[in-house]
PDB file of C-alpha atoms in Angstrom:
ATOM      1  CA  MET Z   1     -63.887  -8.653  -8.233  1.00 50.00           C
ATOM      2  CA  PRO Z   2     -63.391 -11.873 -10.259  1.00 59.00           C
ATOM      3  CA  ARG Z   3     -60.079 -13.556  -9.624  1.00 62.00           C
ATOM      4  CA  SER Z   4     -58.962 -13.152 -13.255  1.00 73.00           C
ATOM      5  CA  LEU Z   5     -59.583  -9.394 -13.150  1.00 79.00           C
ATOM      6  CA  GLU Z   6     -57.803  -9.095  -9.813  1.00 81.00           C
ATOM      7  CA  LEU Z   7     -54.838 -10.965 -11.284  1.00 78.00           C
ATOM      8  CA  ASP Z   8     -54.777  -8.650 -14.320  1.00 80.00           C
ATOM      9  CA  ARG Z   9     -54.820  -5.634 -12.012  1.00 87.00           C
ATOM     10  CA  ARG Z  10     -51.869  -6.943 -10.021  1.00 86.00           C
ATOM     11  CA  VAL Z  11     -49.942  -7.729 -13.215  1.00 85.00           C
ATOM     12  CA  ASP Z  12     -50.652  -4.188 -14.461  1.00 85.00           C
ATOM     13  CA  GLN Z  13     -49.291  -2.783 -11.220  1.00 88.00           C
ATOM     14  CA  LEU Z  14     -46.188  -4.940 -11.465  1.00 86.00           C
ATOM     15  CA  VAL Z  15     -45.457  -3.911 -15.059  1.00 87.00           C
ATOM     16  CA  THR Z  16     -46.023  -0.243 -14.201  1.00 88.00           C
ATOM     17  CA  ARG Z  17     -43.513  -0.518 -11.341  1.00 87.00           C
ATOM     18  CA  LEU Z  18     -40.950  -2.105 -13.629  1.00 89.00           C
ATOM     19  CA  GLU Z  19     -41.495   0.446 -16.403  1.00 86.00           C
ATOM     20  CA  TRP Z  20     -41.023   3.283 -13.949  1.00 85.00           C
ATOM     21  CA  ARG Z  21     -37.917   1.590 -12.539  1.00 76.00           C
ATOM     22  CA  ALA Z  22     -39.146   1.158  -9.025  1.00 72.00           C
ATOM     23  CA  PRO Z  23     -37.163  -1.066  -9.307  1.00 78.00           C
ATOM     24  CA  GLY Z  24     -36.493  -1.750 -12.983  1.00 90.00           C
ATOM     25  CA  ALA Z  25     -35.543  -5.388 -12.445  1.00 93.00           C
ATOM     26  CA  MET Z  26     -36.976  -7.992 -10.066  1.00 93.00           C
ATOM     27  CA  THR Z  27     -35.936 -11.482  -9.103  1.00 94.00           C
ATOM     28  CA  ARG Z  28     -38.278 -14.376  -9.788  1.00 94.00           C
ATOM     29  CA  SER Z  29     -39.061 -14.690  -6.081  1.00 94.00           C
ATOM     30  CA  ALA Z  30     -40.051 -11.012  -5.892  1.00 92.00           C
ATOM     31  CA  VAL Z  31     -42.305 -11.378  -8.942  1.00 91.00           C
ATOM     32  CA  LEU Z  32     -43.931 -14.447  -7.410  1.00 92.00           C
ATOM     33  CA  THR Z  33     -44.562 -12.521  -4.224  1.00 91.00           C
ATOM     34  CA  ALA Z  34     -46.190  -9.712  -6.199  1.00 89.00           C
ATOM     35  CA  VAL Z  35     -48.382 -11.667  -8.633  1.00 90.00           C
ATOM     36  CA  GLY Z  36     -47.948 -15.381  -7.964  1.00 90.00           C
ATOM     37  CA  ARG Z  37     -47.071 -18.132 -10.407  1.00 91.00           C
ATOM     38  CA  ARG Z  38     -50.146 -17.595 -12.586  1.00 91.00           C
ATOM     39  CA  GLY Z  39     -49.439 -13.873 -12.791  1.00 89.00           C
ATOM     40  CA  LEU Z  40     -45.833 -14.449 -13.806  1.00 91.00           C
ATOM     41  CA  GLU Z  41     -46.836 -16.957 -16.477  1.00 91.00           C
ATOM     42  CA  ASN Z  42     -49.603 -14.649 -17.701  1.00 89.00           C
ATOM     43  CA  ALA Z  43     -47.316 -11.601 -17.961  1.00 91.00           C
ATOM     44  CA  ALA Z  44     -44.534 -13.586 -19.661  1.00 91.00           C
ATOM     45  CA  ARG Z  45     -46.912 -15.257 -22.117  1.00 92.00           C
ATOM     46  CA  ARG Z  46     -48.362 -11.885 -23.116  1.00 91.00           C
ATOM     47  CA  GLY Z  47     -44.869 -10.457 -23.606  1.00 92.00           C
ATOM     48  CA  ARG Z  48     -45.225  -7.853 -20.883  1.00 93.00           C
ATOM     49  CA  ILE Z  49     -42.202  -9.016 -18.900  1.00 93.00           C
ATOM     50  CA  VAL Z  50     -39.114 -10.909 -20.025  1.00 95.00           C
ATOM     51  CA  ALA Z  51     -36.406 -12.878 -18.242  1.00 95.00           C
ATOM     52  CA  LEU Z  52     -33.359 -10.781 -19.078  1.00 94.00           C
ATOM     53  CA  LEU Z  53     -31.103 -13.020 -16.995  1.00 95.00           C
ATOM     54  CA  PRO Z  54     -31.739 -16.331 -15.206  1.00 94.00           C
ATOM     55  CA  GLY Z  55     -34.302 -15.579 -12.517  1.00 94.00           C
ATOM     56  CA  VAL Z  56     -34.397 -11.816 -13.231  1.00 96.00           C
ATOM     57  CA  TYR Z  57     -37.371 -10.139 -14.936  1.00 95.00           C
ATOM     58  CA  VAL Z  58     -37.820  -6.686 -16.475  1.00 95.00           C
ATOM     59  CA  ALA Z  59     -40.631  -4.963 -18.322  1.00 93.00           C
ATOM     60  CA  ALA Z  60     -40.433  -5.871 -22.013  1.00 93.00           C
ATOM     61  CA  ALA Z  61     -40.696  -2.173 -22.927  1.00 93.00           C
ATOM     62  CA  CYS Z  62     -37.527  -1.454 -20.914  1.00 93.00           C
ATOM     63  CA  ALA Z  63     -35.448  -4.490 -21.851  1.00 94.00           C
ATOM     64  CA  ASP Z  64     -33.110  -2.435 -24.052  1.00 95.00           C
ATOM     65  CA  SER Z  65     -32.540   0.280 -21.446  1.00 95.00           C
ATOM     66  CA  HIS Z  66     -28.915   0.237 -20.349  1.00 96.00           C
ATOM     67  CA  ALA Z  67     -29.815   1.407 -16.850  1.00 95.00           C
ATOM     68  CA  VAL Z  68     -32.379  -1.379 -16.483  1.00 95.00           C
ATOM     69  CA  ARG Z  69     -29.822  -3.887 -17.709  1.00 96.00           C
ATOM     70  CA  CYS Z  70     -27.397  -2.645 -15.066  1.00 96.00           C
ATOM     71  CA  GLU Z  71     -30.099  -3.192 -12.444  1.00 95.00           C
ATOM     72  CA  ALA Z  72     -30.759  -6.655 -13.811  1.00 96.00           C
ATOM     73  CA  VAL Z  73     -27.070  -7.585 -13.549  1.00 96.00           C
ATOM     74  CA  GLN Z  74     -26.998  -6.428  -9.927  1.00 95.00           C
ATOM     75  CA  ALA Z  75     -30.133  -8.424  -9.121  1.00 94.00           C
ATOM     76  CA  TRP Z  76     -28.735 -11.492 -10.892  1.00 95.00           C
ATOM     77  CA  SER Z  77     -25.468 -11.247  -8.941  1.00 94.00           C
ATOM     78  CA  LYS Z  78     -27.313 -10.653  -5.656  1.00 93.00           C
ATOM     79  CA  GLY Z  79     -25.366  -7.434  -5.244  1.00 90.00           C
ATOM     80  CA  ARG Z  80     -21.961  -8.998  -5.802  1.00 93.00           C
ATOM     81  CA  VAL Z  81     -20.961  -6.813  -8.776  1.00 95.00           C
ATOM     82  CA  LEU Z  82     -20.101  -3.157  -9.226  1.00 97.00           C
ATOM     83  CA  ILE Z  83     -21.084  -1.394 -12.426  1.00 98.00           C
ATOM     84  CA  ALA Z  84     -17.931   0.066 -13.956  1.00 98.00           C
ATOM     85  CA  GLY Z  85     -16.476   1.762 -17.021  1.00 98.00           C
ATOM     86  CA  GLU Z  86     -18.748   3.491 -19.505  1.00 98.00           C
ATOM     87  CA  SER Z  87     -21.794   1.796 -17.982  1.00 98.00           C
ATOM     88  CA  ALA Z  88     -21.122   3.644 -14.721  1.00 98.00           C
ATOM     89  CA  LEU Z  89     -20.479   6.902 -16.600  1.00 98.00           C
ATOM     90  CA  HIS Z  90     -23.890   6.522 -18.257  1.00 97.00           C
ATOM     91  CA  LEU Z  91     -25.558   5.871 -14.904  1.00 96.00           C
ATOM     92  CA  LEU Z  92     -23.867   8.921 -13.410  1.00 95.00           C
ATOM     93  CA  ASP Z  93     -24.974  11.147 -16.310  1.00 96.00           C
ATOM     94  CA  THR Z  94     -27.403   9.856 -18.917  1.00 94.00           C
ATOM     95  CA  ARG Z  95     -25.988  12.342 -21.443  1.00 94.00           C
ATOM     96  CA  TYR Z  96     -22.951  10.065 -21.619  1.00 96.00           C
ATOM     97  CA  PRO Z  97     -23.748   7.526 -24.377  1.00 96.00           C
ATOM     98  CA  ALA Z  98     -24.716   4.062 -23.192  1.00 97.00           C
ATOM     99  CA  PRO Z  99     -22.238   1.366 -24.305  1.00 97.00           C
ATOM    100  CA  ASP Z 100     -23.302  -1.813 -26.068  1.00 96.00           C
ATOM    101  CA  THR Z 101     -22.441  -4.047 -23.124  1.00 97.00           C
ATOM    102  CA  VAL Z 102     -22.848  -3.706 -19.367  1.00 98.00           C
ATOM    103  CA  ARG Z 103     -19.393  -3.293 -17.885  1.00 98.00           C
ATOM    104  CA  CYS Z 104     -19.045  -4.638 -14.331  1.00 97.00           C
ATOM    105  CA  LEU Z 105     -16.583  -5.956 -11.789  1.00 97.00           C
ATOM    106  CA  GLY Z 106     -17.255  -9.045  -9.714  1.00 95.00           C
ATOM    107  CA  PRO Z 107     -15.386 -10.909  -6.975  1.00 94.00           C
ATOM    108  CA  SER Z 108     -12.908 -13.558  -8.047  1.00 91.00           C
ATOM    109  CA  SER Z 109     -14.858 -16.179  -6.110  1.00 90.00           C
ATOM    110  CA  TRP Z 110     -18.034 -15.660  -8.159  1.00 90.00           C
ATOM    111  CA  ASN Z 111     -17.993 -18.186 -11.006  1.00 87.00           C
ATOM    112  CA  ALA Z 112     -21.295 -17.444 -12.763  1.00 88.00           C
ATOM    113  CA  ARG Z 113     -21.216 -17.484 -16.564  1.00 90.00           C
ATOM    114  CA  ALA Z 114     -22.068 -14.031 -17.906  1.00 92.00           C
ATOM    115  CA  PRO Z 115     -24.047 -13.620 -21.155  1.00 94.00           C
ATOM    116  CA  ALA Z 116     -22.451 -11.914 -24.157  1.00 95.00           C
ATOM    117  CA  TRP Z 117     -23.939  -8.518 -23.337  1.00 97.00           C
ATOM    118  CA  VAL Z 118     -22.275  -8.450 -19.899  1.00 97.00           C
ATOM    119  CA  ASP Z 119     -18.578  -7.514 -19.791  1.00 97.00           C
ATOM    120  CA  LEU Z 120     -17.578  -8.998 -16.438  1.00 96.00           C
ATOM    121  CA  THR Z 121     -14.092  -8.811 -14.962  1.00 96.00           C
ATOM    122  CA  ARG Z 122     -13.417 -10.812 -11.811  1.00 95.00           C
ATOM    123  CA  THR Z 123     -11.089  -8.952  -9.511  1.00 94.00           C
ATOM    124  CA  ARG Z 124     -10.630  -7.643  -6.005  1.00 92.00           C
ATOM    125  CA  LEU Z 125     -13.385  -5.106  -5.501  1.00 93.00           C
ATOM    126  CA  PRO Z 126     -12.574  -1.641  -4.139  1.00 91.00           C
ATOM    127  CA  ARG Z 127     -13.800  -0.605  -0.728  1.00 89.00           C
ATOM    128  CA  VAL Z 128     -15.071   2.796  -1.868  1.00 88.00           C
ATOM    129  CA  THR Z 129     -18.151   2.629  -4.073  1.00 91.00           C
ATOM    130  CA  SER Z 130     -20.882   4.922  -5.319  1.00 91.00           C
ATOM    131  CA  SER Z 131     -24.553   4.474  -6.085  1.00 90.00           C
ATOM    132  CA  ARG Z 132     -26.945   5.848  -8.652  1.00 88.00           C
ATOM    133  CA  GLY Z 133     -30.622   4.962  -8.674  1.00 85.00           C
ATOM    134  CA  GLY Z 134     -29.947   2.170  -6.205  1.00 87.00           C
ATOM    135  CA  VAL Z 135     -27.306   0.579  -8.441  1.00 93.00           C
ATOM    136  CA  ARG Z 136     -23.838   0.180  -6.934  1.00 94.00           C
ATOM    137  CA  CYS Z 137     -21.048   1.391  -9.169  1.00 96.00           C
ATOM    138  CA  LEU Z 138     -17.489   2.637  -9.130  1.00 96.00           C
ATOM    139  CA  PRO Z 139     -16.963   6.255  -8.074  1.00 96.00           C
ATOM    140  CA  ALA Z 140     -16.798   8.665 -11.009  1.00 97.00           C
ATOM    141  CA  GLU Z 141     -13.020   8.957 -11.290  1.00 97.00           C
ATOM    142  CA  ALA Z 142     -12.448   5.210 -10.915  1.00 97.00           C
ATOM    143  CA  ALA Z 143     -15.175   4.515 -13.489  1.00 98.00           C
ATOM    144  CA  LEU Z 144     -13.524   6.898 -15.952  1.00 98.00           C
ATOM    145  CA  LEU Z 145     -10.115   5.290 -15.491  1.00 98.00           C
ATOM    146  CA  ASP Z 146     -11.705   1.876 -16.042  1.00 98.00           C
ATOM    147  CA  ALA Z 147     -13.451   3.179 -19.170  1.00 98.00           C
ATOM    148  CA  TRP Z 148     -10.128   4.548 -20.475  1.00 98.00           C
ATOM    149  CA  ALA Z 149      -8.414   1.208 -19.846  1.00 97.00           C
ATOM    150  CA  CYS Z 150     -11.176  -0.844 -21.518  1.00 97.00           C
ATOM    151  CA  ALA Z 151     -11.681   1.369 -24.568  1.00 97.00           C
ATOM    152  CA  PRO Z 152      -9.764   0.650 -27.774  1.00 97.00           C
ATOM    153  CA  ARG Z 153      -6.790   2.980 -28.135  1.00 96.00           C
ATOM    154  CA  TRP Z 154      -8.440   5.126 -30.804  1.00 96.00           C
ATOM    155  CA  ARG Z 155     -11.429   5.851 -28.513  1.00 96.00           C
ATOM    156  CA  ARG Z 156      -9.646   6.594 -25.256  1.00 97.00           C
ATOM    157  CA  LYS Z 157      -9.260  10.321 -25.775  1.00 97.00           C
ATOM    158  CA  ASP Z 158     -12.922  10.719 -26.707  1.00 96.00           C
ATOM    159  CA  VAL Z 159     -13.997   8.823 -23.584  1.00 97.00           C
ATOM    160  CA  LEU Z 160     -11.840  11.068 -21.412  1.00 97.00           C
ATOM    161  CA  TYR Z 161     -12.763  14.381 -23.031  1.00 96.00           C
ATOM    162  CA  ARG Z 162     -16.485  13.596 -23.055  1.00 95.00           C
ATOM    163  CA  ALA Z 163     -16.656  12.569 -19.394  1.00 96.00           C
ATOM    164  CA  LEU Z 164     -14.671  15.642 -18.337  1.00 95.00           C
ATOM    165  CA  TRP Z 165     -16.834  17.908 -20.508  1.00 94.00           C
ATOM    166  CA  LEU Z 166     -19.973  16.554 -18.854  1.00 94.00           C
ATOM    167  CA  ARG Z 167     -18.272  17.117 -15.478  1.00 94.00           C
ATOM    168  CA  ILE Z 168     -18.869  13.521 -14.451  1.00 96.00           C
ATOM    169  CA  ALA Z 169     -15.336  13.603 -13.050  1.00 95.00           C
ATOM    170  CA  GLY Z 170     -13.126  16.510 -12.055  1.00 93.00           C
ATOM    171  CA  PRO Z 171      -9.578  16.925 -13.431  1.00 95.00           C
ATOM    172  CA  ARG Z 172      -7.881  17.251 -10.048  1.00 94.00           C
ATOM    173  CA  ARG Z 173      -9.646  14.263  -8.503  1.00 95.00           C
ATOM    174  CA  LEU Z 174      -8.991  12.233 -11.650  1.00 97.00           C
ATOM    175  CA  ILE Z 175      -5.279  13.017 -11.519  1.00 96.00           C
ATOM    176  CA  ASP Z 176      -5.163  11.905  -7.870  1.00 96.00           C
ATOM    177  CA  ALA Z 177      -7.065   8.689  -8.684  1.00 96.00           C
ATOM    178  CA  ALA Z 178      -4.673   7.906 -11.553  1.00 97.00           C
ATOM    179  CA  LYS Z 179      -1.691   8.254  -9.218  1.00 95.00           C
ATOM    180  CA  ARG Z 180      -3.165   5.513  -7.038  1.00 93.00           C
ATOM    181  CA  ARG Z 181      -3.624   3.148  -9.988  1.00 92.00           C
ATOM    182  CA  SER Z 182      -0.617   0.961 -10.613  1.00 89.00           C
ATOM    183  CA  ARG Z 183      -1.336   0.180 -14.262  1.00 93.00           C
ATOM    184  CA  LEU Z 184      -3.005   2.388 -16.857  1.00 96.00           C
ATOM    185  CA  PRO Z 185      -2.711   1.803 -20.620  1.00 97.00           C
ATOM    186  CA  ASP Z 186      -1.311   4.751 -22.587  1.00 97.00           C
ATOM    187  CA  ARG Z 187      -0.402   6.479 -19.343  1.00 97.00           C
ATOM    188  CA  ARG Z 188       1.927   8.893 -21.131  1.00 97.00           C
ATOM    189  CA  VAL Z 189      -0.960  10.095 -23.308  1.00 97.00           C
ATOM    190  CA  PHE Z 190      -3.260  10.328 -20.301  1.00 98.00           C
ATOM    191  CA  ASP Z 191      -0.693  12.240 -18.259  1.00 97.00           C
ATOM    192  CA  GLY Z 192      -0.082  14.607 -21.170  1.00 96.00           C
ATOM    193  CA  ILE Z 193      -3.757  15.501 -21.426  1.00 97.00           C
ATOM    194  CA  MET Z 194      -4.226  15.896 -17.688  1.00 97.00           C
ATOM    195  CA  GLY Z 195      -1.020  17.922 -17.436  1.00 95.00           C
ATOM    196  CA  GLU Z 196      -2.738  20.662 -19.448  1.00 93.00           C
ATOM    197  CA  PHE Z 197      -5.106  21.248 -16.525  1.00 91.00           C
ATOM    198  CA  VAL Z 198      -2.188  21.451 -14.108  1.00 91.00           C
ATOM    199  CA  THR Z 199      -0.569  24.179 -16.231  1.00 87.00           C
ATOM    200  CA  GLY Z 200      -3.674  26.346 -16.543  1.00 83.00           C
ATOM    201  CA  ALA Z 201      -6.243  24.878 -18.952  1.00 86.00           C
ATOM    202  CA  THR Z 202      -9.771  25.491 -17.699  1.00 86.00           C
ATOM    203  CA  SER Z 203     -11.884  23.083 -19.766  1.00 90.00           C
ATOM    204  CA  PRO Z 204     -11.591  19.767 -21.626  1.00 93.00           C
ATOM    205  CA  THR Z 205     -12.892  21.530 -24.749  1.00 94.00           C
ATOM    206  CA  GLU Z 206      -9.907  23.855 -24.693  1.00 93.00           C
ATOM    207  CA  VAL Z 207      -7.482  20.973 -24.106  1.00 95.00           C
ATOM    208  CA  MET Z 208      -8.968  18.994 -26.984  1.00 96.00           C
ATOM    209  CA  ALA Z 209      -8.770  22.027 -29.282  1.00 96.00           C
ATOM    210  CA  ARG Z 210      -5.140  22.636 -28.368  1.00 95.00           C
ATOM    211  CA  ARG Z 211      -3.917  19.038 -28.521  1.00 95.00           C
ATOM    212  CA  GLU Z 212      -6.102  17.380 -31.145  1.00 95.00           C
ATOM    213  CA  VAL Z 213      -7.541  20.006 -33.500  1.00 97.00           C
ATOM    214  CA  PHE Z 214      -5.545  23.223 -33.946  1.00 97.00           C
ATOM    215  CA  VAL Z 215      -2.161  21.570 -34.364  1.00 96.00           C
ATOM    216  CA  GLY Z 216       0.594  21.893 -36.936  1.00 94.00           C
ATOM    217  CA  PRO Z 217       2.559  24.779 -38.462  1.00 94.00           C
ATOM    218  CA  GLU Z 218      -0.501  26.700 -39.676  1.00 93.00           C
ATOM    219  CA  PHE Z 219      -1.667  27.195 -36.092  1.00 96.00           C
ATOM    220  CA  ALA Z 220       1.767  27.705 -34.525  1.00 95.00           C
ATOM    221  CA  GLU Z 221       1.028  31.387 -33.839  1.00 96.00           C
ATOM    222  CA  LEU Z 222      -1.940  30.633 -31.593  1.00 97.00           C
ATOM    223  CA  GLU Z 223      -1.414  31.726 -27.979  1.00 95.00           C
ATOM    224  CA  TRP Z 224      -3.410  29.874 -25.337  1.00 94.00           C
ATOM    225  CA  GLN Z 225      -4.973  31.150 -22.098  1.00 91.00           C
ATOM    226  CA  VAL Z 226      -4.175  34.783 -22.793  1.00 93.00           C
ATOM    227  CA  ALA Z 227      -4.938  37.375 -20.098  1.00 92.00           C
ATOM    228  CA  MET Z 228      -6.408  40.567 -21.575  1.00 92.00           C
ATOM    229  CA  VAL Z 229      -8.043  43.776 -20.382  1.00 91.00           C
ATOM    230  CA  VAL Z 230     -11.108  44.771 -22.398  1.00 88.00           C
ATOM    231  CA  GLU Z 231     -13.388  47.651 -21.451  1.00 86.00           C
ATOM    232  CA  GLY Z 232     -11.548  47.893 -18.165  1.00 85.00           C
ATOM    233  CA  ARG Z 233     -12.339  44.279 -17.284  1.00 89.00           C
ATOM    234  CA  ASP Z 234      -9.935  41.370 -16.886  1.00 90.00           C
ATOM    235  CA  ARG Z 235     -10.657  38.694 -19.474  1.00 91.00           C
ATOM    236  CA  THR Z 236      -8.903  35.443 -20.337  1.00 90.00           C
ATOM    237  CA  ALA Z 237      -9.223  34.233 -23.917  1.00 92.00           C
ATOM    238  CA  ASP Z 238      -8.927  30.512 -24.597  1.00 93.00           C
ATOM    239  CA  ALA Z 239      -6.652  31.386 -27.523  1.00 95.00           C
ATOM    240  CA  VAL Z 240      -5.750  34.354 -29.683  1.00 96.00           C
ATOM    241  CA  HIS Z 241      -4.180  34.860 -33.074  1.00 97.00           C
ATOM    242  CA  ARG Z 242      -2.573  38.199 -32.373  1.00 96.00           C
ATOM    243  CA  SER Z 243      -1.649  39.382 -35.867  1.00 95.00           C
ATOM    244  CA  SER Z 244      -5.205  38.911 -37.173  1.00 96.00           C
ATOM    245  CA  ARG Z 245      -6.741  40.056 -33.856  1.00 96.00           C
ATOM    246  CA  THR Z 246      -8.808  36.876 -33.649  1.00 96.00           C
ATOM    247  CA  VAL Z 247     -10.052  35.404 -30.371  1.00 96.00           C
ATOM    248  CA  ILE Z 248     -10.824  31.665 -30.274  1.00 96.00           C
ATOM    249  CA  GLU Z 249     -13.274  30.457 -27.622  1.00 94.00           C
ATOM    250  CA  CYS Z 250     -13.861  26.758 -26.993  1.00 91.00           C
ATOM    251  CA  ASP Z 251     -17.351  26.442 -25.576  1.00 83.00           C
ATOM    252  CA  GLY Z 252     -18.595  23.715 -23.289  1.00 65.00           C
ATOM    253  CA  GLU Z 253     -22.382  23.269 -23.427  1.00 57.00           C
ATOM    254  CA  ALA Z 254     -22.608  22.607 -19.710  1.00 52.00           C
ATOM    255  CA  TYR Z 255     -21.544  26.201 -19.090  1.00 47.00           C
ATOM    256  CA  HIS Z 256     -22.349  28.081 -22.271  1.00 45.00           C
ATOM    257  CA  GLY Z 257     -25.654  26.423 -23.165  1.00 56.00           C
ATOM    258  CA  SER Z 258     -27.809  28.200 -20.571  1.00 66.00           C
ATOM    259  CA  ARG Z 259     -29.576  31.492 -21.228  1.00 75.00           C
ATOM    260  CA  ALA Z 260     -27.331  33.259 -18.730  1.00 74.00           C
ATOM    261  CA  GLY Z 261     -24.255  31.685 -20.314  1.00 73.00           C
ATOM    262  CA  ARG Z 262     -25.255  32.833 -23.790  1.00 80.00           C
ATOM    263  CA  ARG Z 263     -25.877  36.350 -22.463  1.00 85.00           C
ATOM    264  CA  ARG Z 264     -22.391  36.434 -20.934  1.00 84.00           C
ATOM    265  CA  ASP Z 265     -20.885  35.189 -24.187  1.00 85.00           C
ATOM    266  CA  ARG Z 266     -22.640  37.892 -26.231  1.00 89.00           C
ATOM    267  CA  GLU Z 267     -21.475  40.597 -23.855  1.00 90.00           C
ATOM    268  CA  ARG Z 268     -17.940  39.255 -23.918  1.00 89.00           C
ATOM    269  CA  ASP Z 269     -17.870  39.037 -27.736  1.00 90.00           C
ATOM    270  CA  THR Z 270     -19.255  42.577 -28.056  1.00 90.00           C
ATOM    271  CA  GLU Z 271     -16.584  43.982 -25.743  1.00 90.00           C
ATOM    272  CA  PHE Z 272     -13.837  42.176 -27.653  1.00 91.00           C
ATOM    273  CA  GLY Z 273     -15.337  43.502 -30.890  1.00 91.00           C
ATOM    274  CA  SER Z 274     -15.255  47.076 -29.571  1.00 91.00           C
ATOM    275  CA  ALA Z 275     -11.504  46.673 -29.127  1.00 91.00           C
ATOM    276  CA  GLY Z 276     -11.054  45.349 -32.678  1.00 93.00           C
ATOM    277  CA  TRP Z 277     -10.977  41.633 -31.874  1.00 94.00           C
ATOM    278  CA  HIS Z 278     -13.122  39.153 -33.784  1.00 95.00           C
ATOM    279  CA  THR Z 279     -14.337  36.136 -31.777  1.00 95.00           C
ATOM    280  CA  VAL Z 280     -14.724  32.651 -33.259  1.00 96.00           C
ATOM    281  CA  ARG Z 281     -16.486  30.031 -31.128  1.00 95.00           C
ATOM    282  CA  PHE Z 282     -16.242  26.250 -31.422  1.00 95.00           C
ATOM    283  CA  SER Z 283     -18.413  23.815 -29.464  1.00 92.00           C
ATOM    284  CA  PHE Z 284     -17.378  20.487 -27.987  1.00 93.00           C
ATOM    285  CA  GLN Z 285     -19.543  18.722 -30.574  1.00 92.00           C
ATOM    286  CA  ASP Z 286     -17.825  20.525 -33.452  1.00 94.00           C
ATOM    287  CA  LEU Z 287     -14.311  19.988 -32.145  1.00 95.00           C
ATOM    288  CA  SER Z 288     -14.907  16.289 -31.460  1.00 94.00           C
ATOM    289  CA  GLY Z 289     -17.218  15.505 -34.379  1.00 93.00           C
ATOM    290  CA  ARG Z 290     -15.828  17.571 -37.251  1.00 96.00           C
ATOM    291  CA  PRO Z 291     -12.302  18.780 -36.452  1.00 96.00           C
ATOM    292  CA  ALA Z 292     -11.431  19.297 -40.139  1.00 97.00           C
ATOM    293  CA  TRP Z 293     -14.306  21.789 -40.439  1.00 97.00           C
ATOM    294  CA  CYS Z 294     -13.073  23.636 -37.342  1.00 97.00           C
ATOM    295  CA  ARG Z 295      -9.560  23.881 -38.767  1.00 97.00           C
ATOM    296  CA  ARG Z 296     -10.882  25.127 -42.100  1.00 97.00           C
ATOM    297  CA  MET Z 297     -13.136  27.764 -40.521  1.00 97.00           C
ATOM    298  CA  LEU Z 298     -10.348  29.130 -38.343  1.00 97.00           C
ATOM    299  CA  ARG Z 299      -7.881  29.108 -41.230  1.00 96.00           C
ATOM    300  CA  LEU Z 300     -10.327  31.025 -43.456  1.00 96.00           C
ATOM    301  CA  THR Z 301     -11.185  33.486 -40.691  1.00 96.00           C
ATOM    302  CA  ILE Z 302      -7.541  34.294 -40.003  1.00 96.00           C
ATOM    303  CA  GLY Z 303      -6.844  34.571 -43.723  1.00 95.00           C
ATOM    304  CA  ALA Z 304      -9.750  36.960 -44.278  1.00 95.00           C
ATOM    305  CA  ARG Z 305      -8.653  39.164 -41.357  1.00 94.00           C
ATOM    306  CA  LEU Z 306      -5.079  39.320 -42.656  1.00 92.00           C
ATOM    307  CA  ALA Z 307      -6.063  40.023 -46.273  1.00 88.00           C
ATOM    308  CA  PRO Z 308      -5.332  43.601 -47.458  1.00 81.00           C
ATOM    309  CA  ARG Z 309      -8.440  45.780 -47.634  1.00 73.00           C
TER     310      ARG Z 309
END
């Protein structure tokens, strides 16, 4: 095989490896080992790989991937940094939206200048770490606390509710992790939300509905976490409006989105209906994305059920 064709084949193999994230970022020395100087220059000139950071290359097609950028930061730091905050939450569950910048923690002794798209805090690194796809990051609960601390005040609740809804972190473990953290912005707000789980709340969707959405005098009659017996079976409603015989269920997609979950919901709603209760369901997306609509729908439902017939 002619040398030029052999070089092209090796470059193709390199780019394929990078595109399939095996790994997604490589140091210059690793690229040189794989394809040599001519191969590196050829791939860079043709726009197939790009230097995302000094001495760190990624496939051009993957340069905007947040996960690949996290890998590139780790390669650039030679493993010194830990991915943290919302970047770690995204690595732990890709359904969590990727932030605009890569959030990471590095040792105080590391004095490299980070580019604008890297949010680097130099600090004492924790002993306990996690890993996802070969990238070292904070454990889930520590990452969520870091994300809460770094987020602007108006976004903190959304960060918390979303990560809990996706079950990236568990309420009990998060409460324990927060106790070990000496400083946490808006701790009173955080403790108030997490206290709902201590007193019986079963999902972040329910907590968000109770604390952020169905608030004020018009919803003062709502009773939360109500034990009921329907068709001889013990049931617990997220909330009820007793005088209108309305049941409010706050669905989390992680549980209710499966076929089996939908079947259970239909059976549950039918049994409540047989006892004269009307069920209204609100999803996490509705409660977080259009709370005014949720309030209006519940208000109209209760009003229609109370109207004389």
